[in-house]
XYZ file of C-alpha atoms in Angstrom:
618
model
C 247.522 -57.471 98.930
C 246.101 -58.941 96.207
C 244.776 -62.657 96.064
C 247.575 -64.396 93.618
C 250.013 -63.099 96.884
C 247.470 -64.167 99.606
C 247.496 -67.743 97.980
C 250.908 -68.007 97.808
C 251.114 -67.285 100.821
C 248.315 -70.092 102.035
C 251.150 -72.628 99.928
C 253.899 -73.296 102.941
C 256.656 -75.473 100.943
C 258.713 -77.646 102.773
C 262.404 -76.976 102.575
C 263.137 -80.850 102.322
C 261.859 -83.282 99.833
C 260.962 -86.855 100.573
C 260.314 -89.542 98.815
C 259.038 -93.440 98.564
C 261.307 -96.635 98.048
C 261.106 -98.961 95.252
C 258.853 -98.764 92.549
C 256.553 -95.480 91.820
C 252.872 -96.564 92.145
C 250.369 -95.097 89.814
C 247.726 -92.677 91.485
C 244.784 -95.445 90.978
C 247.174 -98.058 93.030
C 247.031 -95.889 96.256
C 244.370 -96.574 98.699
C 241.887 -93.790 99.479
C 242.727 -94.010 103.056
C 246.108 -92.634 102.099
C 244.832 -89.825 99.794
C 243.496 -85.990 100.588
C 239.548 -85.589 100.418
C 239.790 -82.632 97.824
C 236.170 -83.671 96.970
C 235.757 -81.673 100.851
C 236.486 -78.640 98.199
C 233.934 -79.434 94.830
C 232.855 -82.717 95.220
C 232.897 -83.186 91.558
C 234.713 -81.294 88.341
C 231.694 -80.275 87.158
C 230.737 -78.651 90.443
C 234.158 -77.396 90.189
C 233.275 -75.553 86.725
C 229.614 -74.515 87.927
C 231.272 -72.021 90.515
C 233.802 -71.075 88.531
C 231.304 -69.833 85.934
C 229.192 -68.417 88.494
C 232.480 -66.742 89.776
C 233.372 -64.787 86.815
C 229.883 -63.228 86.855
C 229.939 -62.202 90.290
C 233.518 -60.506 89.877
C 231.568 -58.045 87.291
C 229.857 -56.938 90.265
C 232.932 -54.690 91.598
C 231.896 -52.221 88.662
C 229.070 -50.246 90.292
C 231.143 -49.485 93.525
C 234.008 -47.297 91.427
C 233.633 -43.741 93.098
C 231.603 -44.341 96.036
C 234.208 -45.712 98.337
C 234.036 -42.404 100.473
C 230.351 -43.928 101.799
C 230.651 -46.577 104.592
C 227.736 -48.403 103.402
C 229.255 -48.905 100.029
C 232.998 -49.186 101.392
C 231.533 -52.614 103.975
C 229.471 -53.731 100.807
C 232.472 -53.660 98.565
C 234.896 -55.034 101.171
C 232.186 -58.103 101.608
C 232.261 -58.809 97.864
C 235.635 -58.712 97.906
C 236.355 -61.467 100.663
C 233.373 -63.543 99.297
C 234.991 -63.583 95.718
C 238.516 -63.961 96.629
C 237.545 -67.291 99.398
C 235.478 -68.547 96.508
C 238.429 -67.774 94.003
C 241.056 -69.841 96.790
C 238.760 -72.779 97.119
C 238.887 -72.902 93.255
C 242.538 -72.907 92.717
C 243.229 -75.217 95.703
C 241.271 -77.809 93.907
C 242.375 -77.358 90.719
C 246.150 -76.980 91.459
C 246.217 -79.690 94.341
C 244.728 -82.044 91.820
C 247.421 -81.231 89.066
C 249.932 -81.587 92.043
C 248.921 -85.225 92.587
C 249.174 -85.778 88.428
C 251.273 -83.221 86.735
C 250.958 -84.722 83.511
C 246.744 -84.543 83.549
C 245.648 -82.272 80.879
C 242.383 -81.761 82.210
C 244.078 -80.148 85.853
C 246.643 -78.258 83.731
C 243.705 -76.725 81.901
C 241.813 -75.863 84.639
C 244.701 -74.606 86.930
C 245.359 -72.128 83.365
C 241.609 -71.006 84.033
C 241.954 -69.784 87.204
C 244.805 -67.871 86.684
C 243.071 -66.035 84.056
C 240.256 -65.732 86.536
C 242.685 -64.474 88.745
C 244.245 -62.009 86.757
C 240.370 -60.542 85.959
C 239.674 -60.797 89.616
C 242.873 -58.372 90.187
C 241.651 -56.239 87.418
C 238.408 -55.856 88.747
C 239.297 -55.224 91.956
C 242.356 -52.760 91.266
C 240.712 -49.554 92.092
C 240.136 -50.334 95.687
C 243.225 -49.478 97.142
C 244.189 -46.144 94.779
C 240.719 -44.915 95.322
C 240.745 -45.348 99.164
C 244.225 -43.847 99.591
C 242.790 -40.650 97.324
C 241.357 -39.900 100.492
C 242.862 -38.304 103.392
C 244.249 -40.903 105.823
C 241.597 -39.102 108.588
C 239.129 -39.566 106.359
C 239.739 -43.117 105.591
C 240.260 -43.985 109.255
C 237.020 -42.208 110.131
C 235.097 -44.525 107.826
C 236.767 -47.218 108.793
C 235.640 -46.206 112.609
C 231.975 -45.411 111.821
C 230.833 -49.042 111.392
C 231.840 -51.842 113.739
C 231.157 -54.304 110.652
C 234.292 -51.986 109.282
C 236.227 -52.526 112.638
C 238.043 -56.035 111.166
C 239.372 -54.493 108.249
C 241.665 -51.449 110.292
C 244.882 -53.403 110.301
C 244.339 -53.733 106.320
C 243.727 -50.201 106.169
C 246.396 -49.191 108.569
C 248.887 -51.641 106.572
C 247.471 -49.880 103.312
C 248.416 -46.281 104.170
C 251.698 -47.349 105.454
C 252.798 -48.753 101.657
C 250.614 -45.913 99.955
C 253.940 -44.626 97.913
C 253.905 -48.222 96.524
C 250.224 -47.757 95.477
C 249.946 -46.955 91.996
C 246.836 -45.008 90.100
C 243.697 -47.132 89.341
C 244.543 -46.995 85.487
C 248.016 -48.397 86.610
C 246.965 -50.994 88.925
C 244.406 -52.284 86.600
C 247.088 -52.691 84.095
C 249.631 -54.310 86.499
C 246.941 -56.636 87.583
C 246.271 -57.561 83.736
C 249.944 -58.739 83.763
C 249.348 -61.194 86.955
C 249.992 -64.097 83.752
C 252.820 -63.313 82.562
C 254.406 -62.403 85.794
C 253.961 -66.142 86.888
C 255.186 -67.538 83.476
C 258.846 -68.332 84.395
C 257.321 -70.011 87.825
C 254.895 -71.933 85.274
C 257.847 -73.041 83.346
C 260.268 -74.077 86.000
C 256.945 -76.637 87.894
C 255.846 -77.810 84.749
C 259.345 -79.076 83.049
C 260.557 -80.190 86.482
C 257.827 -81.938 87.413
C 256.286 -83.355 84.300
C 258.806 -83.234 81.321
C 262.721 -83.709 83.066
C 263.491 -87.273 83.028
C 266.395 -88.677 84.619
C 268.355 -91.952 83.482
C 268.382 -94.755 85.536
C 270.497 -94.969 88.621
C 271.709 -97.906 91.138
C 269.846 -98.539 94.494
C 271.235 -100.046 97.898
C 271.133 -103.504 96.172
C 273.137 -102.525 93.090
C 270.368 -102.685 90.583
C 269.252 -99.799 88.134
C 266.072 -98.308 89.858
C 264.488 -95.092 88.122
C 265.468 -91.642 89.067
C 263.440 -89.053 90.111
C 263.850 -85.487 92.220
C 262.193 -87.375 95.326
C 263.986 -90.517 95.221
C 267.443 -88.726 95.250
C 266.926 -87.552 98.632
C 266.770 -90.956 99.980
C 269.524 -92.723 97.576
C 271.696 -89.397 98.871
C 271.503 -90.233 102.576
C 272.677 -93.733 101.660
C 275.407 -95.231 103.128
C 276.942 -97.076 100.111
C 279.100 -93.887 98.648
C 278.335 -95.992 95.013
C 274.898 -95.216 95.590
C 274.658 -91.860 96.564
C 277.442 -90.987 93.166
C 275.663 -92.627 91.445
C 272.655 -90.312 92.099
C 274.471 -87.233 92.220
C 276.263 -87.605 88.845
C 273.152 -88.509 87.502
C 271.132 -85.856 88.767
C 273.141 -82.973 88.453
C 274.567 -84.151 85.081
C 270.666 -84.400 83.464
C 269.883 -80.305 85.211
C 273.266 -79.439 83.645
C 272.208 -80.687 79.990
C 269.300 -77.802 80.052
C 271.665 -75.246 82.057
C 270.975 -72.136 79.588
C 267.545 -72.846 79.513
C 267.170 -73.003 83.470
C 269.353 -69.930 83.752
C 267.285 -68.328 80.845
C 264.299 -69.407 82.948
C 265.368 -68.007 86.092
C 266.452 -64.724 84.934
C 263.436 -64.045 83.398
C 261.654 -64.820 86.696
C 264.583 -62.215 88.558
C 263.638 -59.760 85.918
C 259.643 -60.082 86.558
C 260.376 -59.370 89.998
C 262.645 -56.543 89.219
C 259.419 -54.897 87.032
C 257.370 -55.762 89.960
C 259.645 -53.640 92.532
C 260.302 -50.890 89.819
C 256.821 -50.474 89.056
C 255.829 -50.176 92.505
C 259.024 -47.635 93.084
C 260.812 -49.795 95.642
C 264.507 -49.151 95.570
C 265.511 -53.166 95.487
C 263.774 -56.635 94.690
C 264.532 -57.177 98.516
C 263.388 -54.175 99.803
C 260.289 -54.554 97.445
C 259.857 -58.374 99.223
C 260.414 -57.389 102.749
C 258.559 -54.356 102.718
C 255.181 -56.459 102.123
C 255.623 -57.746 105.462
C 257.245 -54.703 106.849
C 260.379 -56.687 107.720
C 263.015 -54.616 108.214
C 266.494 -55.148 106.049
C 268.354 -55.868 108.818
C 266.430 -59.005 109.590
C 267.875 -60.439 106.456
C 271.069 -58.861 106.994
C 271.453 -60.558 110.313
C 270.844 -64.224 109.271
C 273.904 -63.919 106.474
C 275.968 -61.612 108.762
C 275.342 -63.868 112.000
C 275.698 -67.378 109.702
C 279.168 -65.732 108.420
C 280.499 -65.387 112.413
C 279.956 -69.151 112.681
C 281.225 -70.649 109.336
C 283.978 -72.216 111.879
C 281.143 -74.236 113.305
C 280.247 -76.000 110.045
C 283.740 -76.466 108.917
C 284.066 -78.284 112.158
C 281.524 -80.637 111.442
C 282.306 -81.390 107.844
C 285.548 -81.906 109.439
C 284.183 -84.489 112.065
C 282.002 -86.165 109.468
C 285.287 -86.680 107.141
C 286.773 -88.085 110.130
C 284.043 -90.364 111.139
C 283.166 -91.715 107.585
C 287.090 -92.315 107.281
C 286.788 -90.727 104.017
C 290.404 -89.237 102.468
C 288.346 -87.034 101.234
C 284.432 -85.748 101.182
C 282.498 -84.989 98.637
C 279.211 -82.901 98.888
C 277.729 -86.328 97.825
C 278.799 -87.161 101.619
C 277.083 -84.561 103.364
C 273.596 -86.362 103.828
C 275.364 -89.828 104.923
C 274.278 -90.905 108.286
C 277.479 -90.656 110.918
C 275.618 -94.162 112.098
C 275.749 -95.676 109.051
C 274.585 -99.481 110.336
C 271.594 -97.572 111.981
C 268.429 -99.044 109.745
C 265.676 -97.337 111.248
C 262.348 -97.584 109.619
C 259.257 -95.320 110.483
C 255.848 -96.593 108.712
C 253.447 -93.727 108.660
C 251.440 -94.952 111.574
C 254.432 -94.928 113.266
C 255.993 -91.826 112.465
C 252.470 -90.006 112.558
C 252.403 -91.503 116.483
C 256.026 -90.534 117.127
C 255.119 -86.837 116.263
C 251.956 -86.970 118.326
C 253.626 -87.720 121.180
C 256.389 -85.254 120.737
C 253.785 -82.196 120.143
C 252.139 -82.967 124.020
C 254.006 -79.487 125.173
C 251.449 -77.699 122.979
C 248.767 -79.085 125.221
C 246.012 -81.448 124.514
C 243.429 -79.095 122.771
C 245.789 -78.944 119.766
C 246.480 -82.632 119.756
C 242.936 -83.282 119.967
C 242.145 -80.675 116.701
C 245.128 -82.291 114.916
C 244.071 -85.972 114.964
C 240.379 -84.846 113.847
C 242.224 -83.258 111.196
C 244.134 -85.956 110.104
C 241.501 -88.798 110.521
C 239.414 -86.481 108.082
C 241.190 -86.104 105.002
C 243.856 -83.510 105.184
C 247.101 -85.502 104.561
C 248.063 -86.936 100.837
C 250.684 -89.231 101.963
C 252.629 -91.813 99.443
C 254.341 -90.749 96.353
C 252.783 -91.538 92.935
C 253.691 -91.249 89.130
C 252.865 -87.340 88.367
C 253.172 -86.178 91.319
C 255.040 -82.971 92.168
C 257.970 -83.864 94.336
C 258.309 -82.382 97.889
C 255.888 -81.552 100.942
C 253.797 -78.522 101.509
C 250.798 -77.360 103.518
C 247.832 -75.505 101.923
C 245.142 -73.619 103.872
C 241.788 -73.631 102.412
C 239.640 -70.696 104.618
C 236.401 -71.832 106.018
C 237.059 -75.264 105.199
C 240.548 -76.738 106.313
C 244.263 -76.864 105.340
C 246.043 -79.948 103.221
C 248.697 -81.683 103.493
C 250.395 -82.761 100.296
C 253.646 -85.304 101.153
C 255.754 -88.132 99.706
C 256.417 -90.065 102.567
C 259.305 -92.848 102.589
C 259.037 -94.591 106.258
C 262.283 -92.431 106.753
C 263.217 -90.258 110.040
C 263.311 -87.358 107.180
C 259.859 -88.162 106.342
C 258.532 -87.944 109.893
C 260.389 -84.731 110.667
C 258.606 -83.358 107.298
C 255.401 -84.837 108.492
C 255.689 -82.820 112.101
C 256.933 -79.621 109.766
C 253.749 -79.239 107.314
C 251.717 -80.065 110.511
C 253.059 -77.448 111.963
C 251.871 -75.214 108.885
C 248.389 -76.757 108.836
C 247.239 -76.206 112.651
C 248.454 -72.896 111.988
C 246.252 -72.413 109.051
C 243.596 -74.395 111.105
C 243.299 -72.013 113.992
C 243.867 -68.763 111.848
C 241.153 -69.771 110.067
C 238.735 -70.528 113.050
C 239.716 -67.417 115.083
C 240.277 -64.370 112.229
C 238.004 -62.723 109.930
C 239.267 -63.881 106.448
C 240.986 -60.189 105.961
C 243.105 -60.901 108.681
C 243.479 -64.936 108.366
C 246.284 -65.137 106.019
C 249.852 -65.449 108.620
C 252.959 -63.721 106.559
C 255.406 -66.831 105.337
C 257.812 -65.547 107.897
C 255.476 -66.034 110.764
C 254.694 -69.579 108.892
C 258.097 -70.864 109.319
C 257.847 -70.979 113.060
C 254.985 -72.792 113.559
C 256.535 -75.471 111.013
C 260.026 -75.526 113.030
C 258.540 -75.677 116.343
C 257.100 -78.916 116.074
C 260.240 -80.229 114.156
C 262.048 -79.141 117.258
C 259.528 -80.657 119.764
C 260.377 -83.982 117.945
C 264.038 -83.735 117.928
C 263.961 -83.341 121.081
C 261.492 -86.352 121.915
C 263.749 -88.520 120.164
C 266.902 -87.422 122.522
C 264.604 -87.862 125.212
C 263.612 -91.020 124.658
C 266.521 -93.107 122.644
C 269.044 -94.078 125.160
C 271.227 -96.567 123.391
C 274.310 -94.916 121.930
C 274.494 -95.895 118.439
C 270.752 -94.163 117.937
C 271.315 -91.235 120.309
C 274.645 -90.180 118.159
C 272.293 -90.960 115.228
C 269.461 -88.016 116.592
C 272.253 -85.965 117.827
C 273.710 -85.715 114.178
C 270.066 -85.398 112.703
C 269.481 -82.016 114.902
C 273.166 -80.964 113.396
C 271.832 -81.825 109.844
C 268.660 -79.950 110.513
C 270.650 -76.837 111.459
C 272.945 -77.589 108.288
C 270.000 -77.783 106.116
C 266.848 -75.407 107.623
C 269.709 -72.729 108.590
C 273.371 -73.111 107.247
C 272.118 -74.175 103.629
C 269.075 -71.814 103.708
C 271.411 -69.216 104.528
C 273.053 -69.679 101.633
C 269.764 -69.479 99.155
C 269.015 -66.567 100.200
C 272.752 -65.241 100.263
C 272.766 -66.345 96.562
C 269.242 -64.748 96.159
C 270.968 -61.278 97.105
C 273.898 -61.353 95.028
C 271.967 -62.423 91.831
C 269.571 -59.990 92.509
C 271.909 -57.570 92.727
C 273.815 -58.391 89.639
C 270.801 -58.121 88.090
C 269.605 -54.643 89.388
C 273.147 -53.890 88.293
C 272.968 -54.697 84.431
C 274.332 -57.981 84.601
C 273.350 -60.555 82.867
C 272.377 -63.926 84.850
C 273.855 -66.700 82.509
C 274.606 -70.035 83.651
C 278.027 -69.531 84.033
C 277.301 -66.264 86.070
C 275.068 -68.053 88.336
C 277.632 -71.581 88.574
C 279.889 -69.056 89.364
C 277.831 -67.617 92.471
C 276.960 -70.969 93.571
C 280.442 -72.654 93.604
C 281.740 -69.441 95.652
C 279.210 -70.050 98.504
C 279.386 -73.417 98.848
C 283.030 -73.302 99.253
C 282.699 -70.381 102.004
C 280.301 -72.362 104.097
C 281.622 -75.395 103.837
C 285.293 -74.761 104.038
C 288.414 -76.070 102.788
C 287.670 -79.881 103.778
C 285.003 -80.391 101.472
C 285.693 -81.043 97.745
C 283.480 -79.284 95.376
C 282.543 -81.404 92.905
C 281.932 -80.092 89.331
C 278.623 -81.154 88.904
C 277.346 -79.082 92.117
C 277.682 -75.705 90.051
C 273.989 -76.420 88.566
C 272.285 -77.332 92.175
C 271.266 -73.508 92.120
C 268.753 -74.685 89.013
C 266.845 -77.165 90.809
C 265.529 -75.091 93.526
C 261.907 -74.453 93.194
C 261.833 -71.671 96.329
C 263.884 -69.261 94.211
C 260.949 -68.611 91.790
C 259.698 -67.466 95.251
C 262.143 -64.238 95.523
C 263.407 -63.659 99.153
C 261.464 -67.158 100.595
C 264.402 -68.876 102.142
C 265.782 -66.928 104.911
C 262.385 -67.391 106.717
C 263.328 -71.076 107.070
C 266.534 -69.348 109.137
C 264.642 -67.125 111.329
C 261.707 -69.370 111.307
C 264.004 -72.211 113.080
C 265.905 -69.686 115.648
C 262.219 -68.033 116.762
C 261.228 -72.281 116.694
C 263.979 -72.750 119.052
C 263.416 -69.837 121.918
C 259.563 -70.983 121.520
C 260.005 -74.736 122.090
C 262.118 -74.218 124.701
C 259.086 -72.184 126.231
C 256.930 -75.112 125.761
C 258.855 -77.567 127.297
C 259.489 -75.354 130.352
C 256.687 -73.210 131.113
C 253.844 -75.632 130.348
C 250.132 -74.213 130.394
C 251.398 -70.553 130.337
C 253.521 -71.074 127.199
C 251.021 -73.007 125.616
C 248.207 -70.389 125.980
C 250.726 -67.824 124.427
C 251.713 -70.280 121.881
C 248.189 -70.711 120.860
C 246.825 -67.266 120.836
C 250.280 -66.918 118.536
C 248.651 -69.535 115.568
C 245.274 -68.089 116.454
C 246.523 -64.593 115.596
C 246.477 -65.323 111.827
C 247.711 -62.014 109.973
C 246.236 -59.874 112.589
C 249.088 -57.539 113.154
C 252.878 -57.745 111.635
C 255.022 -60.388 112.121
C 257.707 -58.778 114.019
C 255.014 -57.510 116.503
C 253.450 -61.186 117.042
C 256.630 -62.800 117.554
C 258.068 -60.560 119.936
C 254.529 -60.858 121.833
C 255.015 -64.657 121.837
C 258.471 -63.852 123.176
C 260.962 -63.734 120.139
C 262.702 -60.710 118.896
C 263.314 -61.147 115.827
C 264.958 -57.662 115.185
C 267.837 -58.564 116.949
C 270.384 -61.337 116.048
C 270.012 -63.286 119.144
C 267.563 -66.012 117.959
C 269.710 -66.926 115.690
C 272.626 -66.731 118.081
C 270.743 -69.064 120.615
C 270.171 -71.531 117.765
C 273.805 -71.638 116.729
C 275.117 -71.697 120.049
C 272.825 -74.859 120.570
C 274.227 -76.549 117.594
C 277.869 -75.842 118.419
C 276.880 -78.041 122.374
C 275.329 -80.460 120.290
C 278.476 -80.640 117.967
C 280.269 -80.703 121.427
C 278.501 -83.622 122.852
C 278.617 -86.044 119.308
C 282.627 -85.165 119.193
C 282.894 -86.407 122.460
C 280.872 -89.698 121.680
C 282.917 -90.303 118.287
C 286.573 -88.767 119.266
C 286.805 -90.384 122.523
């Protein structure tokens, strides 16, 4: 796996965005205690630059190893150099990118990020000979080399996986040339990121007080949950119409990303982009298709939920902008950050005191950047920096959704923390497939905790509905996203143009199928695909659905089996990427090659929906 791919796997994007209400503060107005400690990576920009200059020279040290990897001593030294370079380069990239993410308009951090992208390309080119040279050796010879030195044993799984993918690894010269295209292959994603976070401006919209307020991508996610229909309607129209005014540009950008993905898949001799994406983690295609097929068999439950929401909200017609509205509109629950954190800690008690102690230690040492500020990227993520600690970006807005996002990202963070502690660098990077299990287990535990402690009927209804919304957005919605990607990529592979019209047609048809005939498919919705950043990491989103299904099973084990489940779960977090994802999850008690975990999840959804109907329709 090249370093750029490994870095991508370190950034765990949240499926749900959060934001701060009222006025968006400038970065300098946010108190230091609410910001992450990026100086833990580099104390100053000057220190960053000094390490950058040293690393440029260190990358040149790969050259003497060419042609010598059939010797155990040289192989070990080459592997050690690669680990050292990649760890340093990961830190450089994290520092530049995370600074940029808190101030997207900063020319200095944009430049630093671009610097590192170039260095990543240089590094990939310098290392490009390693895997082809190793694969030129007979498999028996290569395995014997690994077994000849105790220090090489840590690389056993890496070698095993490389041999599995042998037919997709190019010649040394081709790998070097391919590595030099890395910046070009990232161009569409970088354009989309800068455009949507720094340049795209939305008109003002009305807030709960009926006053005009600035609209941002992050703030939209608060306004769309408003109990005031005019507020959410206004936000919906203003946001989507703004995207729609750039529909052709955004379609061209997305199409360029799909074409880049196709180039990579074809170059590596895969039959499709989907096959290429899944093969990297040795995920059977049946896992992806099981998600879509199982959801299709359970459309009726989502249609029933939409019909219930329409009836309870007393709407003649239910529109897409009504879907996020709480069924209990009078509930005005506010969770200031400190209170939200306390709820998360209480809910995670089934994970055991070791987990809780380590989590609190990290929270108190600058892991988290909490609040929205001007120029900060929307949404949330966790980013693990090997040998240091993870970092969490939030846009916390005092809502329950923000508390849930906090639990989600801390799940990622603790996964990174334990993996970094227990695994050598080569085995430390867990797959995205596994990552969403750790984060969503935390979300499940939080929501179960709320349903345990909340007894007041109105509030209990609210949290039951929160569970249904969690499944709607994390399982059904992400499956819709996954199906959109599957269709779009297949069309491109068949030579069809991904125009704005074509993408909008796909999007509207899927929304009709997933949400049923009760819902009004507003024409503005046709552009929604254009605001989904996850589509620039192809075939990423299905793992939210699989992660949620696995997490549902694991959460129940933690709640019912006590110390035994805690031990197995911590072992899972500590395992990093030391085995294939399917194997690691099977050892934890979940078989993701079957539809069963998702069927269990949807059965629980149906049961909670029955409970909500009993409350509201009696």
